[in-house]
Tab-separated table of C-alpha atoms in Angstrom:
chain	number	residue	atom	x	y	z
A	1	GLN	CA	273.063	-27.898	67.179
A	2	SER	CA	270.073	-30.253	67.484
A	3	VAL	CA	270.671	-33.818	68.527
A	4	LEU	CA	267.346	-35.221	67.338
A	5	THR	CA	266.539	-35.296	63.615
A	6	GLN	CA	263.160	-34.345	62.171
A	7	PRO	CA	262.032	-33.634	58.596
A	8	PRO	CA	261.995	-29.883	57.978
A	9	SER	CA	258.449	-29.876	56.641
A	10	ALA	CA	255.258	-31.875	56.335
A	11	SER	CA	251.925	-31.042	54.772
A	12	GLY	CA	248.443	-32.284	54.169
A	13	THR	CA	244.949	-31.245	53.260
A	14	PRO	CA	242.233	-30.800	55.872
A	15	GLY	CA	241.107	-34.136	57.253
A	16	GLN	CA	244.248	-35.985	56.261
A	17	ARG	CA	246.685	-37.742	58.574
A	18	VAL	CA	250.215	-36.361	58.888
A	19	THR	CA	253.107	-38.104	60.606
A	20	ILE	CA	256.343	-36.521	61.829
A	21	SER	CA	259.377	-38.628	62.665
A	22	CYS	CA	262.069	-37.966	65.244
A	23	SER	CA	265.345	-39.888	65.203
A	24	GLY	CA	267.762	-40.010	68.086
A	25	SER	CA	270.212	-42.365	69.765
A	26	SER	CA	270.530	-44.792	72.612
A	27	SER	CA	271.426	-42.035	75.099
A	28	ASN	CA	268.261	-40.050	74.506
A	29	ILE	CA	265.207	-41.571	72.839
A	30	GLY	CA	266.535	-45.067	73.317
A	31	SER	CA	266.548	-44.728	77.102
A	32	ASN	CA	264.163	-41.886	77.930
A	33	ASN	CA	260.679	-40.694	77.257
A	34	VAL	CA	259.895	-38.425	74.327
A	35	ASN	CA	257.932	-35.201	74.491
A	36	TRP	CA	256.423	-33.251	71.629
A	37	TYR	CA	255.833	-29.519	71.519
A	38	GLN	CA	253.624	-27.434	69.225
A	39	GLN	CA	254.646	-23.859	68.517
A	40	LEU	CA	252.049	-21.678	66.843
A	41	PRO	CA	253.392	-18.538	65.124
A	42	GLY	CA	254.513	-15.931	67.623
A	43	THR	CA	253.790	-18.037	70.696
A	44	ALA	CA	255.736	-20.106	73.211
A	45	PRO	CA	256.011	-23.864	72.637
A	46	LYS	CA	253.130	-25.821	74.125
A	47	LEU	CA	253.501	-29.374	75.449
A	48	LEU	CA	251.505	-31.605	73.125
A	49	ILE	CA	252.615	-35.114	74.081
A	50	TYR	CA	254.624	-36.274	77.090
A	51	SER	CA	256.034	-39.649	78.098
A	52	ASN	CA	255.910	-40.872	74.471
A	53	ASN	CA	252.161	-41.062	74.109
A	54	GLN	CA	250.376	-39.131	76.858
A	55	ARG	CA	248.285	-36.044	76.137
A	56	PRO	CA	248.047	-33.215	78.642
A	57	SER	CA	244.575	-32.140	79.554
A	58	GLY	CA	243.017	-30.123	76.744
A	59	VAL	CA	245.013	-31.594	73.879
A	60	PRO	CA	242.685	-33.160	71.273
A	61	ASP	CA	242.926	-36.889	70.729
A	62	ARG	CA	243.726	-36.156	67.079
A	63	PHE	CA	247.296	-35.921	68.307
A	64	SER	CA	249.091	-39.138	69.176
A	65	GLY	CA	252.657	-40.159	69.859
A	66	SER	CA	254.634	-43.373	69.693
A	67	LYS	CA	258.192	-44.571	70.245
A	68	SER	CA	260.192	-47.511	69.038
A	69	GLY	CA	263.853	-48.004	69.790
A	70	THR	CA	265.689	-44.781	69.077
A	71	SER	CA	262.917	-43.176	67.050
A	72	ALA	CA	259.596	-41.567	67.806
A	73	SER	CA	256.631	-40.290	65.804
A	74	LEU	CA	253.882	-37.754	66.161
A	75	ALA	CA	250.672	-38.312	64.222
A	76	ILE	CA	248.036	-35.715	63.538
A	77	SER	CA	244.800	-37.208	62.289
A	78	GLY	CA	241.914	-35.198	60.882
A	79	LEU	CA	244.289	-32.333	60.084
A	80	GLN	CA	242.811	-28.872	60.704
A	81	SER	CA	243.927	-25.408	59.644
A	82	GLU	CA	244.736	-24.506	63.230
A	83	ASP	CA	247.326	-27.296	63.289
A	84	GLU	CA	249.650	-25.172	61.116
A	85	ALA	CA	252.659	-24.784	63.392
A	86	ASP	CA	256.166	-25.883	64.122
A	87	TYR	CA	256.541	-29.166	65.964
A	88	TYR	CA	259.524	-30.205	68.047
A	89	CYS	CA	260.400	-33.497	69.645
A	90	ALA	CA	262.523	-33.560	72.793
A	91	ALA	CA	264.020	-36.039	75.209
A	92	TRP	CA	266.409	-36.208	78.118
A	93	ASP	CA	269.927	-37.252	77.126
A	94	ASP	CA	271.852	-39.330	79.655
A	95	SER	CA	275.227	-38.458	78.145
A	96	LEU	CA	274.651	-34.711	78.485
A	97	ASN	CA	272.434	-34.841	81.568
A	98	GLY	CA	270.466	-32.396	79.519
A	99	TYR	CA	267.386	-31.940	77.374
A	100	VAL	CA	267.826	-32.343	73.633
A	101	PHE	CA	265.507	-31.078	70.944
A	102	GLY	CA	264.648	-32.043	67.419
A	103	THR	CA	265.396	-29.831	64.478
A	104	GLY	CA	261.712	-28.924	64.166
A	105	THR	CA	259.071	-29.674	61.526
A	106	LYS	CA	256.868	-27.050	59.967
A	107	VAL	CA	253.392	-28.418	59.250
A	108	THR	CA	251.431	-26.747	56.492
A	109	VAL	CA	247.743	-27.315	55.840
A	110	LEU	CA	247.166	-27.082	52.119
B	1	GLN	CA	249.926	-26.825	89.583
B	2	VAL	CA	253.542	-25.764	89.217
B	3	GLN	CA	254.174	-22.393	87.578
B	4	LEU	CA	257.431	-20.824	86.480
B	5	GLN	CA	258.050	-17.150	85.730
B	6	GLU	CA	261.181	-15.655	84.183
B	7	SER	CA	262.377	-12.184	85.111
B	8	GLY	CA	265.342	-10.002	84.204
B	9	PRO	CA	266.550	-7.275	81.869
B	10	GLY	CA	265.217	-7.363	78.337
B	11	LEU	CA	268.287	-5.584	76.938
B	12	VAL	CA	271.915	-6.455	77.561
B	13	LYS	CA	275.005	-4.837	76.059
B	14	PRO	CA	277.543	-6.896	74.117
B	15	SER	CA	280.340	-8.366	76.266
B	16	GLU	CA	278.244	-8.003	79.429
B	17	THR	CA	276.554	-10.724	81.481
B	18	LEU	CA	272.970	-11.759	80.930
B	19	SER	CA	271.191	-12.531	84.218
B	20	LEU	CA	267.744	-14.091	84.517
B	21	THR	CA	265.779	-15.473	87.460
B	22	CYS	CA	263.028	-18.077	87.457
B	23	THR	CA	260.516	-17.942	90.300
B	24	VAL	CA	258.754	-21.242	90.962
B	25	SER	CA	255.362	-21.587	92.593
B	26	GLY	CA	253.358	-24.697	93.346
B	27	ASN	CA	256.441	-26.888	93.834
B	28	SER	CA	259.519	-26.715	95.994
B	29	ILE	CA	262.762	-26.070	94.129
B	30	SER	CA	264.261	-28.748	96.393
B	31	SER	CA	261.982	-31.407	94.898
B	32	ILE	CA	263.654	-34.259	93.039
B	33	TYR	CA	263.649	-32.758	89.568
B	34	TYR	CA	266.034	-31.159	87.147
B	35	TRP	CA	265.427	-27.433	86.690
B	36	GLY	CA	266.933	-25.491	83.848
B	37	TRP	CA	266.967	-23.077	80.961
B	38	ILE	CA	266.116	-23.273	77.279
B	39	ARG	CA	266.391	-20.575	74.621
B	40	GLN	CA	265.123	-19.869	71.138
B	41	PRO	CA	266.794	-17.277	68.884
B	42	PRO	CA	264.390	-15.422	66.594
B	43	GLY	CA	263.333	-17.653	63.712
B	44	LYS	CA	265.393	-20.606	64.958
B	45	GLY	CA	264.950	-23.796	66.928
B	46	LEU	CA	265.068	-24.626	70.603
B	47	GLU	CA	268.335	-25.039	72.486
B	48	TRP	CA	268.911	-26.449	75.970
B	49	ILE	CA	271.262	-24.176	77.926
B	50	GLY	CA	271.726	-26.100	81.122
B	51	SER	CA	270.172	-27.808	84.122
B	52	ILE	CA	270.567	-28.029	87.857
B	53	TYR	CA	269.536	-31.046	89.926
B	54	HIS	CA	267.879	-30.771	93.327
B	55	SER	CA	271.217	-31.808	94.823
B	56	GLY	CA	272.848	-28.738	93.290
B	57	SER	CA	274.729	-30.575	90.560
B	58	THR	CA	274.874	-28.594	87.358
B	59	TYR	CA	275.034	-29.660	83.725
B	60	TYR	CA	275.608	-27.357	80.786
B	61	ASN	CA	275.332	-27.446	77.008
B	62	PRO	CA	278.929	-28.054	75.862
B	63	SER	CA	278.621	-25.211	73.351
B	64	LEU	CA	277.889	-22.707	76.136
B	65	LYS	CA	279.623	-24.330	79.110
B	66	SER	CA	282.446	-21.801	79.413
B	67	ARG	CA	279.999	-18.887	79.768
B	68	VAL	CA	277.066	-20.348	81.734
B	69	THR	CA	276.316	-20.551	85.449
B	70	ILE	CA	273.035	-21.866	86.870
B	71	SER	CA	272.360	-21.582	90.590
B	72	VAL	CA	269.527	-22.115	93.035
B	73	ASP	CA	268.188	-19.983	95.900
B	74	THR	CA	266.093	-22.360	97.954
B	75	SER	CA	265.043	-19.613	100.383
B	76	LYS	CA	263.278	-17.769	97.574
B	77	ASN	CA	262.288	-20.882	95.621
B	78	GLN	CA	264.143	-19.515	92.608
B	79	PHE	CA	266.896	-20.504	90.250
B	80	SER	CA	269.020	-18.262	88.076
B	81	LEU	CA	270.957	-18.117	84.835
B	82	LYS	CA	274.085	-16.119	84.150
B	83	LEU	CA	275.535	-16.024	80.656
B	84	SER	CA	278.739	-14.051	80.314
B	85	SER	CA	280.390	-12.268	77.387
B	86	VAL	CA	277.195	-12.076	75.387
B	87	THR	CA	277.020	-11.235	71.710
B	88	ALA	CA	274.169	-10.606	69.289
B	89	ALA	CA	273.995	-14.370	68.776
B	90	ASP	CA	272.679	-14.697	72.332
B	91	THR	CA	269.574	-12.695	71.477
B	92	ALA	CA	266.719	-15.081	72.115
B	93	VAL	CA	263.588	-15.887	74.065
B	94	TYR	CA	264.767	-17.548	77.256
B	95	TYR	CA	262.558	-20.094	79.014
B	96	CYS	CA	262.993	-21.643	82.439
B	97	ALA	CA	261.712	-25.172	82.897
B	98	ARG	CA	261.092	-28.019	85.271
B	99	PHE	CA	262.150	-31.280	83.631
B	100	ALA	CA	259.687	-33.927	84.700
B	101	ASP	CA	257.653	-36.655	83.043
B	102	SER	CA	255.287	-33.852	82.103
B	103	PRO	CA	257.673	-30.892	81.728
B	104	ASN	CA	256.637	-27.371	82.724
B	105	TRP	CA	257.951	-24.189	81.140
B	106	GLY	CA	257.651	-20.505	81.912
B	107	GLN	CA	256.111	-18.176	79.355
B	108	GLY	CA	259.528	-16.992	78.198
B	109	THR	CA	261.280	-13.653	78.162
B	110	LEU	CA	262.939	-11.954	75.211
B	111	VAL	CA	266.507	-10.825	75.803
B	112	THR	CA	268.104	-8.639	73.165
B	113	VAL	CA	271.840	-8.128	73.049
B	114	SER	CA	272.553	-4.714	71.585
B	115	SER	CA	274.509	-1.578	72.363
């Protein structure tokens, strides 16, 4: 059972901007940093954004993250076909002393 | 650069105990981080199983708490997962992780529960 809520799907044409939301609570997003993971078909999740808006080395600057209150967002600008994947948000939860995940969003490039 | 590698049986019989080990390199397991396990059943989302703090304190997903044990072996720089009384629903890719500002995961290992 996922604690963070994401839309099940999002789509766009090549070059468009797509935004994915992630809604949580005061015990997770409201008090901790948010991470985003990209999971290409058949592969392990890859860290895409950490600490709300930081990109690991090698992640294109087309990907950006933000956080406000108990919600966070991932934006993909200049959408490309290789961005078709599942995207998950995640954050530490102080009530659980554990890591909670979003429900996942499947991004389709039309 | 910290690296994590899962190891253990890829096939476990129903009602038996699933046991996995995570070997950590590039960082001491005694460092001030949470270490833990995550799983992903085929075609489904990600689920946190549990975590252990450098102090040895453990925290488990309430839905699995009665069946999970996470422990650390500092001499080998490893931590382990035991999940008892497994069923087909426990079939998943299991990942070990270091929970930090920039989290690190292992590559994952598929565990199938089947007779």
